PDB file of C-alpha atoms in Angstrom:
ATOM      1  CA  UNK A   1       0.000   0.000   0.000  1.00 72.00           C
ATOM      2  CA  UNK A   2       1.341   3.689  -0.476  1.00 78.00           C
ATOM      3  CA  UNK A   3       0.655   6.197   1.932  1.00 84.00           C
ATOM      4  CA  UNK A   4      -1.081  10.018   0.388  1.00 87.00           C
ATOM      5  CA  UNK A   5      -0.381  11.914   3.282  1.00 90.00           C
ATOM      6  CA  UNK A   6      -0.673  15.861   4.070  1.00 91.00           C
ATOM      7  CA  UNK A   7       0.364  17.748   7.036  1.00 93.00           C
ATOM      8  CA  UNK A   8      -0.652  20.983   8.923  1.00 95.00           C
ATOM      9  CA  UNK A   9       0.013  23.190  12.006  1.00 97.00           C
ATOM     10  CA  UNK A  10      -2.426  23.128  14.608  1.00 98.00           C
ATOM     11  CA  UNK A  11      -3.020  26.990  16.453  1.00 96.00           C
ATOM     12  CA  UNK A  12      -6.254  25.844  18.123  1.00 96.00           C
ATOM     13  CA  UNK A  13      -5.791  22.401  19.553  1.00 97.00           C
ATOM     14  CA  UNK A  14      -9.365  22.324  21.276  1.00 97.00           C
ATOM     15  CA  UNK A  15     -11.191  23.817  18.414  1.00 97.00           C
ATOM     16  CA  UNK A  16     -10.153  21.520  15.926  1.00 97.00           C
ATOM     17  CA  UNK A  17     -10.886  18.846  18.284  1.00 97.00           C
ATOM     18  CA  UNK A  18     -14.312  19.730  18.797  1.00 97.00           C
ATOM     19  CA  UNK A  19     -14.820  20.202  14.396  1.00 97.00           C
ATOM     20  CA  UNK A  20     -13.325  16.798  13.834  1.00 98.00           C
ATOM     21  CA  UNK A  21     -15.412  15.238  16.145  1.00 97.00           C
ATOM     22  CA  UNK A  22     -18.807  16.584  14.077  1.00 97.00           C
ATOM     23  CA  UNK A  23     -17.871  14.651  10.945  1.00 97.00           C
ATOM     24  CA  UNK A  24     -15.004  11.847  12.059  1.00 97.00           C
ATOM     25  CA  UNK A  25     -15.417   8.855  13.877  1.00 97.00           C
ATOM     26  CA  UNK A  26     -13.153   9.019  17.456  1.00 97.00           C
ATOM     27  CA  UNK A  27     -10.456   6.053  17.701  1.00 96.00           C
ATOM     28  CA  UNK A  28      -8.616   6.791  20.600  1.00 96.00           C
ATOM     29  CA  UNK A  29      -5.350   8.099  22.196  1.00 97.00           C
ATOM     30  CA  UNK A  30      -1.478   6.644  21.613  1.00 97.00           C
ATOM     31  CA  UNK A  31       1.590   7.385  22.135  1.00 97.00           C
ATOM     32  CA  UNK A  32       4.319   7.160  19.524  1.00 97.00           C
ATOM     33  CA  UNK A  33       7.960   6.789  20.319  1.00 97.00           C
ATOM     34  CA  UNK A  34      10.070   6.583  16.879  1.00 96.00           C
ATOM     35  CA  UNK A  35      14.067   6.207  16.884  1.00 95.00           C
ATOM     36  CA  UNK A  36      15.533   6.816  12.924  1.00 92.00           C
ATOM     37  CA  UNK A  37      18.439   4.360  12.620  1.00 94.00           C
ATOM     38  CA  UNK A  38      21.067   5.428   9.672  1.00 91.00           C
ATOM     39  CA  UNK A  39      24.496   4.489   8.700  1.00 92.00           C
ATOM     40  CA  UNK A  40      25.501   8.389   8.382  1.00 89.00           C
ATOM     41  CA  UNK A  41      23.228  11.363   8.821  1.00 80.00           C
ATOM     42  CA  UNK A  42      23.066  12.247   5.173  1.00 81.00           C
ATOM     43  CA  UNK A  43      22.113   8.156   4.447  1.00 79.00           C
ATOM     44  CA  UNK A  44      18.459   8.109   3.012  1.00 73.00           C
ATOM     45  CA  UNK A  45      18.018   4.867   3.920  1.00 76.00           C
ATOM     46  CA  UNK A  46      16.327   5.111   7.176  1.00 83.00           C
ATOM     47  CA  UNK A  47      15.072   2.394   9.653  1.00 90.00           C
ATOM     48  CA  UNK A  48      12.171   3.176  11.768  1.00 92.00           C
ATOM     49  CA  UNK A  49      11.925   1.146  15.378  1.00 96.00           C
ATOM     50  CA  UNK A  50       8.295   2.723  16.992  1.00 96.00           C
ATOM     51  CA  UNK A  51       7.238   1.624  20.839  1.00 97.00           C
ATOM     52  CA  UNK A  52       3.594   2.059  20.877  1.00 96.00           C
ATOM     53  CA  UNK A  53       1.754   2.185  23.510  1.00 97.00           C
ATOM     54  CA  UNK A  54      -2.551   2.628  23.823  1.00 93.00           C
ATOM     55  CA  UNK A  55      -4.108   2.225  26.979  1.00 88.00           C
ATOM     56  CA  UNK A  56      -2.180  -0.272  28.588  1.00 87.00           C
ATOM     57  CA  UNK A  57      -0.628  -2.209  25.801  1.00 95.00           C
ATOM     58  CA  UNK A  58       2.815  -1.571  24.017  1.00 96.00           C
ATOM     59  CA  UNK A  59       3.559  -2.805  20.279  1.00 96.00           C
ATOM     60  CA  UNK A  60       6.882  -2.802  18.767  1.00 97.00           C
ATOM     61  CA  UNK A  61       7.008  -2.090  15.171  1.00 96.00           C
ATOM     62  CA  UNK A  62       9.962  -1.729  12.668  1.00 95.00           C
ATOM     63  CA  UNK A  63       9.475   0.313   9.367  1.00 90.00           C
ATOM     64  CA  UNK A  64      11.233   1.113   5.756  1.00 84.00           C
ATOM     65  CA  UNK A  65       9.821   3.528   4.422  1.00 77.00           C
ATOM     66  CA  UNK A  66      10.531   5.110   0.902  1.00 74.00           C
ATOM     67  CA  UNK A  67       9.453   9.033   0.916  1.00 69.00           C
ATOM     68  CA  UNK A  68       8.520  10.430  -2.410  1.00 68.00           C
ATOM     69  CA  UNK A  69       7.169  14.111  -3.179  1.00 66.00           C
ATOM     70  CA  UNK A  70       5.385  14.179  -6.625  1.00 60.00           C
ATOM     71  CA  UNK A  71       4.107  17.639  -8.363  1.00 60.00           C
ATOM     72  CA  UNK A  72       0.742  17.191  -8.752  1.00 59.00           C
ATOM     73  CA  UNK A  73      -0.898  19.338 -11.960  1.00 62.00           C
ATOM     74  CA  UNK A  74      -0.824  22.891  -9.999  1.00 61.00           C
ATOM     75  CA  UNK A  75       2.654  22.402  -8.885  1.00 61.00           C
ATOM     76  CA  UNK A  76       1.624  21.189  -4.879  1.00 59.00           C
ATOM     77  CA  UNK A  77       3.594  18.556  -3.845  1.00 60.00           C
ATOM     78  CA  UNK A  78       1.841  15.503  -3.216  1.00 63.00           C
ATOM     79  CA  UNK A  79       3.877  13.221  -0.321  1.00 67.00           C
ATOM     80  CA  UNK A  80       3.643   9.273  -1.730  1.00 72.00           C
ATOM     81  CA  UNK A  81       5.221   6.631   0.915  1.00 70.00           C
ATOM     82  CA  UNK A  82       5.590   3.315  -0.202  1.00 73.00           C
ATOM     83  CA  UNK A  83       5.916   1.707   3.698  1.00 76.00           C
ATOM     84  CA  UNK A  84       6.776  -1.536   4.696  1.00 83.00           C
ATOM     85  CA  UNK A  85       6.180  -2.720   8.495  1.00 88.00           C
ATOM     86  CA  UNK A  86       6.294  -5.731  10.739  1.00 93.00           C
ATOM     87  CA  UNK A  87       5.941  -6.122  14.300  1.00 94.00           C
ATOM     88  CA  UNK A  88       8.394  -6.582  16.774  1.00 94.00           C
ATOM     89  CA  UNK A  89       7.965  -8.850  20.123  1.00 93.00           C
ATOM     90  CA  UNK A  90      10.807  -7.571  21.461  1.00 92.00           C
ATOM     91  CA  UNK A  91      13.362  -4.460  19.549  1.00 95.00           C
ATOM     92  CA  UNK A  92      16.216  -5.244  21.809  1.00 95.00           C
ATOM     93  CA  UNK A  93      17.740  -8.066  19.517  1.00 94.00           C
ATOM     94  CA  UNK A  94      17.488  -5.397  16.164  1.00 95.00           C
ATOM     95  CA  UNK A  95      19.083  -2.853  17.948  1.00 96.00           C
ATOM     96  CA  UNK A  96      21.802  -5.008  18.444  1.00 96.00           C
ATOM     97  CA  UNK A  97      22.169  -6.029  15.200  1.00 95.00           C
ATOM     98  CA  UNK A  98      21.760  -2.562  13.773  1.00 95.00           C
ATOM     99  CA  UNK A  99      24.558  -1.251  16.277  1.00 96.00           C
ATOM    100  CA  UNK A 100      27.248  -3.779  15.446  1.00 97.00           C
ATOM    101  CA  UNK A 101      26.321  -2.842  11.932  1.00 95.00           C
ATOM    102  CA  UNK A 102      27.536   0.700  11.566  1.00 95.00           C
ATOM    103  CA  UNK A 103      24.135   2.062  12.451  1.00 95.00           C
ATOM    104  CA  UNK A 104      23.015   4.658  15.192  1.00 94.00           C
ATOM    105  CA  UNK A 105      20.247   6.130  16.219  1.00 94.00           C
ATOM    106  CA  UNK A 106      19.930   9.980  14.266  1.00 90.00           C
ATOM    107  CA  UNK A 107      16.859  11.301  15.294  1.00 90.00           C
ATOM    108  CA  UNK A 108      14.180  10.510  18.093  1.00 93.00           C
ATOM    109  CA  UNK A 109      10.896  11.308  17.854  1.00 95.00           C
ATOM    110  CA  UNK A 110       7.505  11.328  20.603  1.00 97.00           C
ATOM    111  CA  UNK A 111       4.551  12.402  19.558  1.00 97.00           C
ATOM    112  CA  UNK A 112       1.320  11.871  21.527  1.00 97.00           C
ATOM    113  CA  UNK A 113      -1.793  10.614  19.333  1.00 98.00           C
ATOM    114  CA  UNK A 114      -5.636  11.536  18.809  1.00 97.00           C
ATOM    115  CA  UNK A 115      -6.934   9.744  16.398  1.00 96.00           C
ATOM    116  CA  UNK A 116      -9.985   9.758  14.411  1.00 98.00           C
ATOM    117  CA  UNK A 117     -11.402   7.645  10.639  1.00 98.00           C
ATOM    118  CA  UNK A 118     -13.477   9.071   7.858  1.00 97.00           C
ATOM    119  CA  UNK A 119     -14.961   6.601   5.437  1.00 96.00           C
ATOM    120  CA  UNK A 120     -14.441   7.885   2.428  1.00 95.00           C
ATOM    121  CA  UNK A 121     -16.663   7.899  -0.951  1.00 92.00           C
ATOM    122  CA  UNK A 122     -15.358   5.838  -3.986  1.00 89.00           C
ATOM    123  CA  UNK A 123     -12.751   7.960  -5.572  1.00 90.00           C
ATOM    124  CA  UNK A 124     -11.699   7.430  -9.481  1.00 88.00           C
ATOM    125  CA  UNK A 125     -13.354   3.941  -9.195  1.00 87.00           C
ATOM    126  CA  UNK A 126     -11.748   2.749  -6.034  1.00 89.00           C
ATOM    127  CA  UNK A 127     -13.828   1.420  -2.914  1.00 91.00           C
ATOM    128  CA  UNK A 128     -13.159   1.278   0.556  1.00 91.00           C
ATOM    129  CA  UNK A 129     -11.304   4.274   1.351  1.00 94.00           C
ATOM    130  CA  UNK A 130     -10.353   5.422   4.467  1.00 96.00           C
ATOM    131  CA  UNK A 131      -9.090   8.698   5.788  1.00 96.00           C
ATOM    132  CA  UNK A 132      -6.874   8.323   9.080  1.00 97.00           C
ATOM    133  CA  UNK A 133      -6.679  12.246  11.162  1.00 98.00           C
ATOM    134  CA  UNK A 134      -4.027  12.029  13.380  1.00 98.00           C
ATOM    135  CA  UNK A 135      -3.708  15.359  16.210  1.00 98.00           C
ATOM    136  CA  UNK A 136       0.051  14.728  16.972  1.00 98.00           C
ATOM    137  CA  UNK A 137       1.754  16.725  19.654  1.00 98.00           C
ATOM    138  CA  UNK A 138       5.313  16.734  18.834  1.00 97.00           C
ATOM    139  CA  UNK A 139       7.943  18.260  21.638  1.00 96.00           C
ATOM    140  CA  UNK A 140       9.102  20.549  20.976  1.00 96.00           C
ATOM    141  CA  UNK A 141       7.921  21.397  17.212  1.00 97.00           C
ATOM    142  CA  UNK A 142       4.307  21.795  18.341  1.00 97.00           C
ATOM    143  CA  UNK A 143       0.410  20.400  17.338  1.00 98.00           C
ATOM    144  CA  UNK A 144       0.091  19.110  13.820  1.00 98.00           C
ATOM    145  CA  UNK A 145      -2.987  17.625  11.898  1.00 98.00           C
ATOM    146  CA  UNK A 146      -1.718  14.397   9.488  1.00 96.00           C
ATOM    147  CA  UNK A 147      -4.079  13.072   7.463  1.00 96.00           C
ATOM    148  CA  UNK A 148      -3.482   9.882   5.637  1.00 94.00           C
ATOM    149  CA  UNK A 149      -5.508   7.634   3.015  1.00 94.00           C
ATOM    150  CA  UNK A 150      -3.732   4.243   1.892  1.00 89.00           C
ATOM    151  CA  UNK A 151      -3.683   3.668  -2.060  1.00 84.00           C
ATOM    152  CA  UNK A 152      -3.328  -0.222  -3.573  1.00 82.00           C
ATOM    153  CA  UNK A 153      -2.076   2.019  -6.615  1.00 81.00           C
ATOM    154  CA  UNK A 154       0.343   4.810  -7.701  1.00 76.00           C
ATOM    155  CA  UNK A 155      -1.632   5.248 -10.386  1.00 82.00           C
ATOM    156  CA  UNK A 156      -1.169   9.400 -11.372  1.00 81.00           C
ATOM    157  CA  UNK A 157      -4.607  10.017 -11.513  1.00 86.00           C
ATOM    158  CA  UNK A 158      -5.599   8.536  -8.333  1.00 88.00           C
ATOM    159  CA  UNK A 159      -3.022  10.166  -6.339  1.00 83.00           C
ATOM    160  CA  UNK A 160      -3.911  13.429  -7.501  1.00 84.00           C
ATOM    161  CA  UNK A 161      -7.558  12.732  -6.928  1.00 90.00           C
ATOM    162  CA  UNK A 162      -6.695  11.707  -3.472  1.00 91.00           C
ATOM    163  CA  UNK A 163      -4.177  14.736  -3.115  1.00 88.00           C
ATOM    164  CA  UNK A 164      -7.290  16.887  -3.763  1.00 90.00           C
ATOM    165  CA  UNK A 165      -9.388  14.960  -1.697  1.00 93.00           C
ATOM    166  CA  UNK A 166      -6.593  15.659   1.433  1.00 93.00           C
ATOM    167  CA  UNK A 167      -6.643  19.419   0.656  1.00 90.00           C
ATOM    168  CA  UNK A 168     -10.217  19.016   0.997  1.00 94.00           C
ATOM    169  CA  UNK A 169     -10.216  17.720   4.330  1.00 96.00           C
ATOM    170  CA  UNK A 170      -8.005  20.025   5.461  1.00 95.00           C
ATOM    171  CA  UNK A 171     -10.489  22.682   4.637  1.00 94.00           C
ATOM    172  CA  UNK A 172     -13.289  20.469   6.285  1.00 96.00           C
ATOM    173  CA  UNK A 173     -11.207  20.601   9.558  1.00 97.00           C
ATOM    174  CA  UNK A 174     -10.900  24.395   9.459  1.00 96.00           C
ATOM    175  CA  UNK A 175      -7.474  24.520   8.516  1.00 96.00           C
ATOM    176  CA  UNK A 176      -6.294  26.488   5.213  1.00 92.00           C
ATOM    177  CA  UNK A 177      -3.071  25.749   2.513  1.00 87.00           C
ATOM    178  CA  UNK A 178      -1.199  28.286   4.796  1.00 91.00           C
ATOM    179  CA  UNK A 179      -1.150  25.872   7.321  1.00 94.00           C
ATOM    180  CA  UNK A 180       0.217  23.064   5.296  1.00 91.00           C
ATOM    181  CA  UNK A 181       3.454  21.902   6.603  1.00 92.00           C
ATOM    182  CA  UNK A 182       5.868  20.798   3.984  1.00 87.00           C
ATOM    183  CA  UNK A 183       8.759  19.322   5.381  1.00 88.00           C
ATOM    184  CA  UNK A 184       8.996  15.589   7.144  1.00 86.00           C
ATOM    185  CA  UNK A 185       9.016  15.867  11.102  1.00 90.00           C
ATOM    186  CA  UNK A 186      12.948  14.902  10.756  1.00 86.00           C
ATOM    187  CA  UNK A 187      13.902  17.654   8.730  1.00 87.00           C
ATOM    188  CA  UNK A 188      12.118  19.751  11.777  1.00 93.00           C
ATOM    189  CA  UNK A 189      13.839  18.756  14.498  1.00 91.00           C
ATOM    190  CA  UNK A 190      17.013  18.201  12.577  1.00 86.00           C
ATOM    191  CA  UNK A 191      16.445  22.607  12.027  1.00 90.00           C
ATOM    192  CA  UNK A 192      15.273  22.606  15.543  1.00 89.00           C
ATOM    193  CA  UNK A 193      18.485  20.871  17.064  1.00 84.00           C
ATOM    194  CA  UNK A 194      20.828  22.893  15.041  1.00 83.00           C
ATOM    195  CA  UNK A 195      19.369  26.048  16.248  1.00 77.00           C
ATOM    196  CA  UNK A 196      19.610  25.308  20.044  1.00 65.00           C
TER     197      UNK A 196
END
């Protein structure tokens, strides 16, 4: 599956709460906690090890994930991840492996979850859609609304259909394109680090 994904700034935390829950369906509340392993800093070739924890339960997960930008027909980029994932029972024994390997940790990464689902129409013939609205708090970069909608296909129409679809439901959540955040969370705190 490839991830469409757009995100935005958050101002009014409570206020967007209370518009998503008119027209989205409440999940719940997680926590994320993300370490980017790398061979160098420059490497693209990041490995993702996430502790996740809801309620009282914690999943390990490890992820490869390929980013891509594509310019849709106005020139916006449209983000495209083609993401690979398996649990872990246990990450102690990769991080291991990945440490006598040359790798170390980069970046870290907590962000604390509200989550909410859309159901989306059919959109250039595909079924089944589902819009995932994540309210991320992310120390110390701030609130951010990411909204995601898995594609089976990379087809160039339907990503820009469900690019526009995304900039709709931005809208829908009272958000505006001035609010769109282009740059990955990494590239943030990378900014953020360096200007300590």
């Amino acid at each position: 599956m490839n991830e469409i994904e757009i995100k935005a700034r958050v101002k009014d935390r409570e206020k967007l709460i209370e518009k998503l829950n008119t027209f989205c369906k409440y999940q719940g509340a997680l926590t994320r906690d993300d370490s980017y392993w790398a061979l160098t800093k420059e490497d693209k070739r990041k490995i993702r090890i996430r502790k996740e924890t809801r309620e009282n339960s914690t999943s390990y997960f490890i992820t490869y994930k390929k980013k891509k930008q594509h310019l849709d027909q106005n020139g916006s980029l449209i983000e495209v991840n083609d993401e690979k994932e398996s649990g872990l029972e246990n990450p102690q024994a990769l991080e291991a492996f990945l440490t006598d390997s040359g790798y170390s940790i980069f970046i870290q990464k907590h962000k604390e979850v509200v989550d909410w689902t859309l159901e989306l129409e059919e959109i250039c013939g595909v079924k089944n859609l589902t819009a995932c609205f994540e309210l991320c708090k992310v120390p110390p970069l701030g609130d951010f609304l990411e909204i995601e909608i898995l594609s089976p296909s990379q087809n160039q129409e339907l990503l820009e259909a469900l690019h526009l679809k995304l900039n709709q439901l931005i809208e829908k959540a009272g958000l505006c394109k001035e609010d769109i955040e282009p740059k990955y969370y990494s590239q943030l705190l990378e900014e953020y680090n360096e200007g300590k």
